[in-house]
C-alpha atoms as an extended CHARMM CRD file, in Angstrom:
* protein
*
       121  EXT
         1         1  VAL       CA             88.4530000000      -10.1980000000      -28.0880000000  PROA      1               0.0000000000
         2         2  THR       CA             87.1910000000      -11.3310000000      -31.1400000000  PROA      2               0.0000000000
         3         3  VAL       CA             84.3600000000      -10.7970000000      -33.4380000000  PROA      3               0.0000000000
         4         4  GLU       CA             82.7380000000      -13.6820000000      -35.6600000000  PROA      4               0.0000000000
         5         5  ARG       CA             79.8900000000      -12.4020000000      -38.3540000000  PROA      5               0.0000000000
         6         6  GLU       CA             77.9940000000      -15.9150000000      -37.9880000000  PROA      6               0.0000000000
         7         7  ALA       CA             76.1230000000      -15.7790000000      -34.7180000000  PROA      7               0.0000000000
         8         8  ALA       CA             76.1440000000      -19.7870000000      -34.4580000000  PROA      8               0.0000000000
         9         9  ARG       CA             79.7620000000      -20.7750000000      -33.8400000000  PROA      9               0.0000000000
        10        10  ALA       CA             79.9560000000      -17.4550000000      -32.2870000000  PROA      10              0.0000000000
        11        11  GLU       CA             78.5370000000      -19.1360000000      -29.3310000000  PROA      11              0.0000000000
        12        12  SER       CA             80.3270000000      -22.2020000000      -29.7240000000  PROA      12              0.0000000000
        13        13  VAL       CA             82.8040000000      -20.2270000000      -28.8850000000  PROA      13              0.0000000000
        14        14  ALA       CA             81.3560000000      -18.3650000000      -26.1060000000  PROA      14              0.0000000000
        15        15  ARG       CA             80.1300000000      -21.7120000000      -24.2230000000  PROA      15              0.0000000000
        16        16  LEU       CA             83.6050000000      -23.6620000000      -25.0590000000  PROA      16              0.0000000000
        17        17  PHE       CA             86.1150000000      -20.5220000000      -23.3030000000  PROA      17              0.0000000000
        18        18  ALA       CA             83.2200000000      -19.8400000000      -20.5830000000  PROA      18              0.0000000000
        19        19  ASP       CA             85.5680000000      -20.2600000000      -17.8230000000  PROA      19              0.0000000000
        20        20  ASP       CA             88.2570000000      -18.1590000000      -19.5320000000  PROA      20              0.0000000000
        21        21  PRO       CA             87.3550000000      -14.5590000000      -18.3790000000  PROA      21              0.0000000000
        22        22  ARG       CA             90.0310000000      -13.5110000000      -20.6080000000  PROA      22              0.0000000000
        23        23  LEU       CA             88.1090000000      -14.0670000000      -23.5490000000  PROA      23              0.0000000000
        24        24  THR       CA             85.6690000000      -11.8270000000      -24.8480000000  PROA      24              0.0000000000
        25        25  VAL       CA             83.2630000000      -13.3670000000      -27.6520000000  PROA      25              0.0000000000
        26        26  LEU       CA             81.2650000000      -10.9400000000      -29.6310000000  PROA      26              0.0000000000
        27        27  SER       CA             78.3580000000      -11.6850000000      -32.5580000000  PROA      27              0.0000000000
        28        28  GLY       CA             78.0640000000       -9.5290000000      -35.3580000000  PROA      28              0.0000000000
        29        29  ASP       CA             80.0090000000       -7.1550000000      -38.3940000000  PROA      29              0.0000000000
        30        30  TRP       CA             84.1040000000       -6.9430000000      -37.5760000000  PROA      30              0.0000000000
        31        31  GLU       CA             83.1800000000       -2.7860000000      -35.9970000000  PROA      31              0.0000000000
        32        32  LEU       CA             82.5140000000       -4.0330000000      -32.9350000000  PROA      32              0.0000000000
        33        33  ILE       CA             85.9560000000       -4.2060000000      -31.6410000000  PROA      33              0.0000000000
        34        34  ALA       CA             86.7530000000       -0.8130000000      -31.8210000000  PROA      34              0.0000000000
        35        35  ALA       CA             85.0560000000        0.0990000000      -29.1810000000  PROA      35              0.0000000000
        36        36  HSD       CA             87.5660000000       -2.3460000000      -27.7640000000  PROA      36              0.0000000000
        37        37  ALA       CA             90.3060000000       -0.6410000000      -28.8780000000  PROA      37              0.0000000000
        38        38  PRO       CA             93.3200000000        0.0640000000      -29.3810000000  PROA      38              0.0000000000
        39        39  PHE       CA             95.1900000000       -3.1870000000      -29.3920000000  PROA      39              0.0000000000
        40        40  ASP       CA             98.5700000000       -4.6130000000      -29.3110000000  PROA      40              0.0000000000
        41        41  LEU       CA             98.1080000000       -7.2000000000      -31.3130000000  PROA      41              0.0000000000
        42        42  LEU       CA             95.2170000000       -7.0850000000      -34.2020000000  PROA      42              0.0000000000
        43        43  PHE       CA             94.7150000000      -10.3120000000      -35.8300000000  PROA      43              0.0000000000
        44        44  VAL       CA             92.8220000000       -8.8240000000      -39.2380000000  PROA      44              0.0000000000
        45        45  ASP       CA             91.1150000000      -12.4090000000      -41.3220000000  PROA      45              0.0000000000
        46        46  ALA       CA             87.6620000000       -9.9180000000      -42.3380000000  PROA      46              0.0000000000
        47        47  ALA       CA             87.0090000000       -9.1360000000      -45.6170000000  PROA      47              0.0000000000
        48        48  PRO       CA             86.4820000000       -5.2500000000      -45.5580000000  PROA      48              0.0000000000
        49        49  PRO       CA             88.5370000000       -4.4530000000      -43.2510000000  PROA      49              0.0000000000
        50        50  LYS       CA             91.8520000000       -6.4480000000      -45.2430000000  PROA      50              0.0000000000
        51        51  HSD       CA             91.3060000000       -4.8990000000      -48.4320000000  PROA      51              0.0000000000
        52        52  HSD       CA             88.3570000000       -2.9990000000      -48.4580000000  PROA      52              0.0000000000
        53        53  PHE       CA             89.0730000000       -0.5840000000      -45.5720000000  PROA      53              0.0000000000
        54        54  PRO       CA             91.9470000000       -0.5920000000      -44.3440000000  PROA      54              0.0000000000
        55        55  GLU       CA             92.3890000000        3.1560000000      -42.8610000000  PROA      55              0.0000000000
        56        56  ARG       CA             89.7610000000        1.6870000000      -40.5250000000  PROA      56              0.0000000000
        57        57  VAL       CA             92.0990000000       -0.0940000000      -39.1650000000  PROA      57              0.0000000000
        58        58  LEU       CA             94.4770000000        2.4380000000      -38.6120000000  PROA      58              0.0000000000
        59        59  PRO       CA             92.8500000000        3.5440000000      -34.9540000000  PROA      59              0.0000000000
        60        60  LEU       CA             92.2920000000        0.7270000000      -33.4560000000  PROA      60              0.0000000000
        61        61  VAL       CA             96.1630000000       -0.7700000000      -33.3250000000  PROA      61              0.0000000000
        62        62  ALA       CA             98.1180000000        0.8730000000      -29.9920000000  PROA      62              0.0000000000
        63        63  ARG       CA            101.6120000000        2.7590000000      -30.3350000000  PROA      63              0.0000000000
        64        64  GLY       CA            103.8770000000       -0.0200000000      -30.7140000000  PROA      64              0.0000000000
        65        65  GLY       CA            101.3260000000       -2.1990000000      -31.4780000000  PROA      65              0.0000000000
        66        66  MET       CA            101.3720000000       -5.6930000000      -34.3550000000  PROA      66              0.0000000000
        67        67  VAL       CA             98.1420000000       -6.0410000000      -37.2950000000  PROA      67              0.0000000000
        68        68  VAL       CA             98.3070000000       -9.7360000000      -38.9430000000  PROA      68              0.0000000000
        69        69  PHE       CA             97.0490000000      -10.3810000000      -42.6200000000  PROA      69              0.0000000000
        70        70  ASP       CA             96.6500000000      -14.1840000000      -42.8240000000  PROA      70              0.0000000000
        71        71  ASP       CA             96.0100000000      -15.5570000000      -46.0790000000  PROA      71              0.0000000000
        72        72  LEU       CA             97.5770000000      -13.4760000000      -48.6560000000  PROA      72              0.0000000000
        73        73  THR       CA             98.5960000000      -14.9690000000      -52.2750000000  PROA      73              0.0000000000
        74        74  PRO       CA            102.9750000000      -13.8000000000      -51.9710000000  PROA      74              0.0000000000
        75        75  LEU       CA            104.0120000000      -11.5760000000      -54.8670000000  PROA      75              0.0000000000
        76        76  PRO       CA            107.1420000000      -11.1200000000      -56.1400000000  PROA      76              0.0000000000
        77        77  GLU       CA            109.4920000000       -9.0230000000      -54.0270000000  PROA      77              0.0000000000
        78        78  GLY       CA            109.3130000000       -5.7520000000      -55.5480000000  PROA      78              0.0000000000
        79        79  THR       CA            106.2000000000       -4.7790000000      -56.3590000000  PROA      79              0.0000000000
        80        80  GLU       CA            104.4920000000       -4.8580000000      -53.1070000000  PROA      80              0.0000000000
        81        81  THR       CA            103.1980000000       -1.1060000000      -54.9930000000  PROA      81              0.0000000000
        82        82  HSD       CA            101.1160000000       -3.6710000000      -57.3120000000  PROA      82              0.0000000000
        83        83  ASP       CA             98.3990000000       -4.4840000000      -54.6920000000  PROA      83              0.0000000000
        84        84  PRO       CA             96.3270000000       -2.5100000000      -53.0690000000  PROA      84              0.0000000000
        85        85  LEU       CA             96.4030000000       -4.0500000000      -49.0500000000  PROA      85              0.0000000000
        86        86  ARG       CA            100.3780000000       -3.7960000000      -49.4970000000  PROA      86              0.0000000000
        87        87  SER       CA            100.7070000000        0.0990000000      -51.4170000000  PROA      87              0.0000000000
        88        88  PHE       CA             98.4160000000        0.7760000000      -48.1640000000  PROA      88              0.0000000000
        89        89  TRP       CA            100.4160000000       -0.5290000000      -45.1920000000  PROA      89              0.0000000000
        90        90  HSD       CA            103.8070000000       -0.1230000000      -46.5500000000  PROA      90              0.0000000000
        91        91  GLY       CA            102.9650000000        3.8570000000      -47.7420000000  PROA      91              0.0000000000
        92        92  LEU       CA            102.5770000000        4.2020000000      -44.4590000000  PROA      92              0.0000000000
        93        93  PRO       CA            105.3480000000        6.0360000000      -42.4310000000  PROA      93              0.0000000000
        94        94  ASP       CA            104.8380000000        5.2590000000      -38.9380000000  PROA      94              0.0000000000
        95        95  TRP       CA            104.9140000000        1.8290000000      -39.9380000000  PROA      95              0.0000000000
        96        96  THR       CA            106.9960000000       -1.1930000000      -40.3420000000  PROA      96              0.0000000000
        97        97  VAL       CA            105.5770000000       -3.3990000000      -42.3830000000  PROA      97              0.0000000000
        98        98  THR       CA            107.4010000000       -6.3440000000      -43.8110000000  PROA      98              0.0000000000
        99        99  GLU       CA            106.1330000000      -10.1110000000      -45.6050000000  PROA      99              0.0000000000
       100       100  VAL       CA            106.7560000000      -13.6980000000      -44.4950000000  PROA      100             0.0000000000
       101       101  GLN       CA            105.5260000000      -15.8390000000      -47.4740000000  PROA      101             0.0000000000
       102       102  VAL       CA            104.3720000000      -18.7240000000      -45.0540000000  PROA      102             0.0000000000
       103       103  SER       CA            103.9230000000      -21.4220000000      -47.8150000000  PROA      103             0.0000000000
       104       104  PRO       CA            104.3590000000      -21.7870000000      -52.1650000000  PROA      104             0.0000000000
       105       105  ARG       CA            100.6380000000      -20.3360000000      -51.7630000000  PROA      105             0.0000000000
       106       106  GLU       CA            100.2130000000      -18.3220000000      -48.8620000000  PROA      106             0.0000000000
       107       107  ALA       CA            102.0670000000      -14.9670000000      -46.9750000000  PROA      107             0.0000000000
       108       108  THR       CA            101.0450000000      -12.9370000000      -43.9930000000  PROA      108             0.0000000000
       109       109  LEU       CA            101.3570000000       -9.3340000000      -43.7130000000  PROA      109             0.0000000000
       110       110  LEU       CA            102.9210000000       -8.1720000000      -40.6080000000  PROA      110             0.0000000000
       111       111  ALA       CA            102.6740000000       -4.2830000000      -39.6840000000  PROA      111             0.0000000000
       112       112  VAL       CA            103.9850000000       -2.3720000000      -36.4600000000  PROA      112             0.0000000000
       113       113  CYS       CA            103.4650000000        1.0590000000      -35.5860000000  PROA      113             0.0000000000
       114       114  ARG       CA            106.3940000000        2.1420000000      -34.2520000000  PROA      114             0.0000000000
       115       115  VAL       CA            107.1860000000        4.8860000000      -31.0030000000  PROA      115             0.0000000000
       116       116  SER       CA            108.8240000000        7.8280000000      -31.9800000000  PROA      116             0.0000000000
       117       117  VAL       CA            110.9510000000        8.8350000000      -28.8710000000  PROA      117             0.0000000000
       118       118  ALA       CA            108.0440000000       12.1440000000      -28.9300000000  PROA      118             0.0000000000
       119       119  ASP       CA            105.7650000000        9.1970000000      -27.9240000000  PROA      119             0.0000000000
       120       120  ASP       CA            107.9440000000        8.0670000000      -24.9930000000  PROA      120             0.0000000000
       121       121  VAL       CA            107.9960000000       11.8760000000      -23.1340000000  PROA      121             0.0000000000
């Protein structure tokens, strides 16, 4: 499931993958994706949920699922608390978060919603 804000781009992607029933292309605001949640893997590229409303991402992810945030500027180790996005995700008790520097100017944040033994019972 993917959401594209630009209608023409969404239509192009839908046409490109028209023969693949596994893909659903939505046109509009990023929050449309909530109707298809929860996800085992959620790639968040839209600025609002990434930088302004990270708490709205939490219910979209299944227990044991992963959230990926790209296009981040690498920070020196130990300074995550100076960035609101990183601070939010690192502060969640049921999540394991790590950052991968993918180039000298770009990093990706990976957050996994942990499953406890009680969740499996």
